Amino acid sequence: MDLSREHCEVHVQGNWEATMCAPDRVPEGDPFDWWHDRLGEGRRKWLRDLPFSHDFLMSGKRIRVFHASAKSVFHRVFCDHDEAEFLGMFANTEATGSGPVPDVVAYGDIHDPYLENDLGRTLVNVGSVGNCLGDPTPSYVVLEGVSGSAAPGPFSVQFVRVPYDVEAELAVTRALAMPSAEYWEGELRTGLYRANQRDGRPAAYHRHRGCNA
């Protein structure tokens, strides 16, 4: 988080930031209290004050980024959504504000990268750097085009996978005595979400014809 604050110009709030950093948060027990306390009030306030979404222009396309959906950081839209859910990702809401409707939406939340083009719109899930599910290799997206330009121009979406040192990450986790470290290890090694690990549920195929990544 500190590196992100140092190097990134734009941040948007996610569901964990909204939950973990709420001023009226009630202690829940480990591991949530452990994470909450390690952040400290200064970082929690910064996370609490992050904007819901960010809009910008690139190569004549209006682009919007947010965490989960146009409704809230808690409303989840998976790859196998229907048409109404797809269109809802591009809608203006109380959360996004009443600016121009986007042509491209990029979001995170589900930790499952994909791209869908339909009805003149492009929906992108960027995956996750720290906890990518399905394939545990960290994923992020690069949008390439003419930044800030309202004129039509070249535009592309690139998915990038970058392996990193899982053993080093787990060594730090053990040194810090992080609660529920066994689930974190399972996610990093296998890409299987901790709830699936806990309940003994294997990963299931979840694509549909509109998704590509």
Short mmCIF file of C-alpha atoms in Angstrom, two decimals:
data_model
loop_
_atom_site.label_atom_id
_atom_site.label_comp_id
_atom_site.label_asym_id
_atom_site.label_seq_id
_atom_site.Cartn_x
_atom_site.Cartn_y
_atom_site.Cartn_z
CA MET A 1 0.00 0.00 0.00
CA ASP A 2 2.77 2.46 0.84
CA LEU A 3 4.44 1.77 -2.52
CA SER A 4 1.14 2.34 -4.29
CA ARG A 5 0.68 5.68 -2.56
CA GLU A 6 4.20 6.67 -3.54
CA HIS A 7 4.08 5.68 -7.20
CA CYS A 8 0.44 5.76 -8.40
CA GLU A 9 -1.45 8.90 -9.37
CA VAL A 10 -4.98 7.47 -9.05
CA HIS A 11 -6.56 5.07 -6.56
CA VAL A 12 -10.15 3.90 -6.12
CA GLN A 13 -11.72 2.35 -3.06
CA GLY A 14 -12.42 -1.38 -2.80
CA ASN A 15 -14.69 -3.49 -0.62
CA TRP A 16 -11.95 -4.35 1.87
CA GLU A 17 -10.98 -0.71 2.25
CA ALA A 18 -14.60 0.27 2.87
CA THR A 19 -15.10 -2.53 5.40
CA MET A 20 -11.76 -2.59 7.16
CA CYS A 21 -11.45 1.18 7.50
CA ALA A 22 -15.00 2.17 8.39
CA PRO A 23 -14.94 4.55 11.38
CA ASP A 24 -17.78 2.62 13.06
CA ARG A 25 -16.21 -0.80 12.46
CA VAL A 26 -16.88 -3.37 15.18
CA PRO A 27 -14.02 -5.79 16.03
CA GLU A 28 -14.59 -9.15 14.33
CA GLY A 29 -11.71 -11.24 15.62
CA ASP A 30 -8.71 -12.52 13.69
CA PRO A 31 -7.65 -12.20 10.97
CA PHE A 32 -9.58 -8.97 10.34
CA ASP A 33 -8.58 -7.26 13.56
CA TRP A 34 -4.94 -8.16 12.91
CA TRP A 35 -5.02 -6.53 9.46
CA HIS A 36 -6.96 -3.54 10.80
CA ASP A 37 -4.44 -2.89 13.55
CA ARG A 38 -1.41 -3.27 11.27
CA LEU A 39 -2.73 -0.58 8.94
CA GLY A 40 -2.81 2.08 11.64
CA GLU A 41 -5.19 5.03 11.69
CA GLY A 42 -3.22 7.12 9.19
CA ARG A 43 -3.44 4.50 6.44
CA ARG A 44 -7.04 3.65 7.34
CA LYS A 45 -8.10 7.28 6.94
CA TRP A 46 -6.37 7.51 3.57
CA LEU A 47 -8.16 4.34 2.39
CA ARG A 48 -11.45 5.55 3.83
CA ASP A 49 -11.25 8.78 1.80
CA LEU A 50 -10.50 7.18 -1.59
CA PRO A 51 -12.92 7.98 -4.45
CA PHE A 52 -15.43 5.41 -5.70
CA SER A 53 -14.42 5.68 -9.37
CA HIS A 54 -12.20 7.52 -11.83
CA ASP A 55 -13.03 8.62 -15.38
CA PHE A 56 -10.62 9.62 -18.13
CA LEU A 57 -10.22 9.88 -21.91
CA MET A 58 -7.95 7.79 -24.11
CA SER A 59 -7.95 7.67 -27.91
CA GLY A 60 -11.48 9.04 -28.08
CA LYS A 61 -12.87 6.53 -25.60
CA ARG A 62 -14.39 7.45 -22.27
CA ILE A 63 -12.96 5.06 -19.70
CA ARG A 64 -14.16 4.43 -16.17
CA VAL A 65 -12.43 2.38 -13.47
CA PHE A 66 -13.96 1.19 -10.20
CA HIS A 67 -13.66 -1.77 -7.87
CA ALA A 68 -16.71 -4.00 -8.32
CA SER A 69 -19.66 -2.41 -10.14
CA ALA A 70 -21.33 0.92 -10.82
CA LYS A 71 -23.66 0.27 -7.87
CA SER A 72 -21.24 -0.22 -4.99
CA VAL A 73 -17.94 -1.76 -3.93
CA PHE A 74 -19.95 -4.72 -2.59
CA HIS A 75 -22.13 -5.51 -5.65
CA ARG A 76 -20.31 -8.32 -7.44
CA VAL A 77 -20.49 -8.95 -11.21
CA PHE A 78 -18.93 -12.22 -12.35
CA CYS A 79 -17.83 -13.22 -15.84
CA ASP A 80 -21.02 -15.22 -16.42
CA HIS A 81 -23.28 -12.17 -16.05
CA ASP A 82 -26.41 -11.45 -18.09
CA GLU A 83 -27.13 -8.52 -20.42
CA ALA A 84 -28.69 -6.38 -17.71
CA GLU A 85 -25.62 -6.79 -15.49
CA PHE A 86 -23.34 -6.01 -18.43
CA LEU A 87 -25.18 -2.79 -19.28
CA GLY A 88 -25.37 -1.86 -15.62
CA MET A 89 -21.58 -1.69 -15.46
CA PHE A 90 -21.69 1.31 -17.83
CA ALA A 91 -24.57 3.15 -16.14
CA ASN A 92 -24.28 6.37 -14.20
CA THR A 93 -25.33 5.89 -10.59
CA GLU A 94 -25.30 7.83 -7.37
CA ALA A 95 -21.91 6.27 -6.68
CA THR A 96 -20.29 7.15 -10.04
CA GLY A 97 -21.88 10.55 -10.51
CA SER A 98 -23.57 11.95 -13.60
CA GLY A 99 -20.66 12.36 -15.99
CA PRO A 100 -20.58 11.09 -19.59
CA VAL A 101 -21.40 7.39 -19.91
CA PRO A 102 -18.20 5.34 -20.45
CA ASP A 103 -17.31 3.28 -23.51
CA VAL A 104 -14.84 1.14 -21.57
CA VAL A 105 -15.08 -0.04 -17.96
CA ALA A 106 -12.21 -1.72 -16.10
CA TYR A 107 -12.78 -3.26 -12.68
CA GLY A 108 -11.31 -5.72 -10.19
CA ASP A 109 -13.08 -7.39 -7.24
CA ILE A 110 -13.56 -10.93 -8.60
CA HIS A 111 -9.80 -11.60 -9.11
CA ASP A 112 -10.63 -13.22 -12.47
CA PRO A 113 -9.33 -11.47 -15.62
CA TYR A 114 -11.45 -11.34 -18.75
CA LEU A 115 -12.48 -9.04 -21.60
CA GLU A 116 -15.89 -8.70 -23.22
CA ASN A 117 -16.85 -6.57 -26.24
CA ASP A 118 -20.56 -6.15 -26.94
CA LEU A 119 -23.07 -3.46 -27.93
CA GLY A 120 -20.27 -1.02 -28.66
CA ARG A 121 -18.87 -1.31 -25.15
CA THR A 122 -15.81 -2.99 -23.65
CA LEU A 123 -15.79 -4.53 -20.17
CA VAL A 124 -12.45 -5.57 -18.66
CA ASN A 125 -11.64 -7.33 -15.43
CA VAL A 126 -7.99 -6.76 -14.60
CA GLY A 127 -7.54 -9.78 -12.32
CA SER A 128 -5.37 -9.38 -9.24
CA VAL A 129 -1.69 -8.88 -8.58
CA GLY A 130 -1.74 -10.19 -5.02
CA ASN A 131 -4.40 -12.89 -5.16
CA CYS A 132 -5.36 -14.02 -8.67
CA LEU A 133 -7.82 -16.90 -8.65
CA GLY A 134 -8.00 -19.77 -11.12
CA ASP A 135 -4.43 -19.18 -12.28
CA PRO A 136 -2.44 -17.87 -9.29
CA THR A 137 0.05 -15.98 -11.50
CA PRO A 138 -0.38 -12.24 -10.76
CA SER A 139 -2.40 -10.40 -13.40
CA TYR A 140 -2.77 -6.78 -14.40
CA VAL A 141 -3.95 -4.85 -17.46
CA VAL A 142 -2.29 -2.16 -19.56
CA LEU A 143 -4.52 0.19 -21.57
CA GLU A 144 -2.60 1.67 -24.50
CA GLY A 145 -3.70 4.72 -26.45
CA VAL A 146 -3.43 8.49 -26.61
CA SER A 147 -3.95 9.61 -23.02
CA GLY A 148 -6.35 12.50 -22.52
CA SER A 149 -7.33 12.63 -26.20
CA ALA A 150 -10.96 12.99 -27.30
CA ALA A 151 -10.00 12.21 -30.91
CA PRO A 152 -10.33 8.60 -32.13
CA GLY A 153 -7.00 6.82 -32.15
CA PRO A 154 -5.29 3.46 -31.66
CA PHE A 155 -6.43 1.70 -28.50
CA SER A 156 -5.55 -1.70 -27.05
CA VAL A 157 -6.02 -3.78 -23.91
CA GLN A 158 -3.09 -5.95 -22.84
CA PHE A 159 -3.30 -8.62 -20.13
CA VAL A 160 0.01 -9.20 -18.37
CA ARG A 161 0.99 -12.15 -16.15
CA VAL A 162 4.13 -11.78 -14.04
CA PRO A 163 5.32 -14.61 -11.76
CA TYR A 164 6.79 -13.59 -8.42
CA ASP A 165 8.52 -15.29 -5.51
CA VAL A 166 5.76 -17.04 -3.59
CA GLU A 167 8.22 -18.57 -1.14
CA ALA A 168 9.55 -15.16 -0.14
CA GLU A 169 5.99 -13.89 0.37
CA LEU A 170 5.12 -16.88 2.56
CA ALA A 171 8.31 -16.44 4.59
CA VAL A 172 7.27 -12.88 5.44
CA THR A 173 3.77 -14.09 6.27
CA ARG A 174 5.14 -16.65 8.73
CA ALA A 175 7.56 -14.15 10.27
CA LEU A 176 4.67 -11.79 10.95
CA ALA A 177 2.51 -14.62 12.34
CA MET A 178 -0.39 -13.56 10.13
CA PRO A 179 -3.65 -15.31 11.08
CA SER A 180 -5.18 -17.74 8.54
CA ALA A 181 -1.83 -17.98 6.77
CA GLU A 182 -2.65 -21.50 5.57
CA TYR A 183 -5.48 -20.17 3.39
CA TRP A 184 -3.27 -17.42 2.02
CA GLU A 185 -0.68 -20.06 1.11
CA GLY A 186 -3.35 -22.09 -0.68
CA GLU A 187 -4.47 -19.07 -2.67
CA LEU A 188 -0.92 -18.18 -3.70
CA ARG A 189 0.02 -21.72 -4.69
CA THR A 190 -3.21 -22.95 -6.32
CA GLY A 191 -5.44 -19.94 -7.07
CA LEU A 192 -8.26 -21.56 -5.05
CA TYR A 193 -10.18 -19.04 -2.94
CA ARG A 194 -10.01 -19.54 0.83
CA ALA A 195 -13.75 -20.16 1.16
CA ASN A 196 -13.42 -23.07 -1.28
CA GLN A 197 -10.46 -24.40 0.69
CA ARG A 198 -12.33 -24.13 3.97
CA ASP A 199 -15.48 -25.80 2.62
CA GLY A 200 -13.68 -28.45 0.56
CA ARG A 201 -15.12 -27.16 -2.73
CA PRO A 202 -12.92 -27.54 -5.82
CA ALA A 203 -12.68 -24.86 -8.49
CA ALA A 204 -15.40 -25.06 -11.17
CA TYR A 205 -15.49 -23.98 -14.80
CA HIS A 206 -17.21 -20.60 -14.94
CA ARG A 207 -16.72 -19.05 -18.37
CA HIS A 208 -19.31 -18.22 -20.99
CA ARG A 209 -19.04 -17.40 -24.68
CA GLY A 210 -18.68 -13.63 -24.17
CA CYS A 211 -15.52 -13.79 -22.10
CA ASN A 212 -11.95 -13.81 -23.31
CA ALA A 213 -8.66 -13.34 -21.48
#
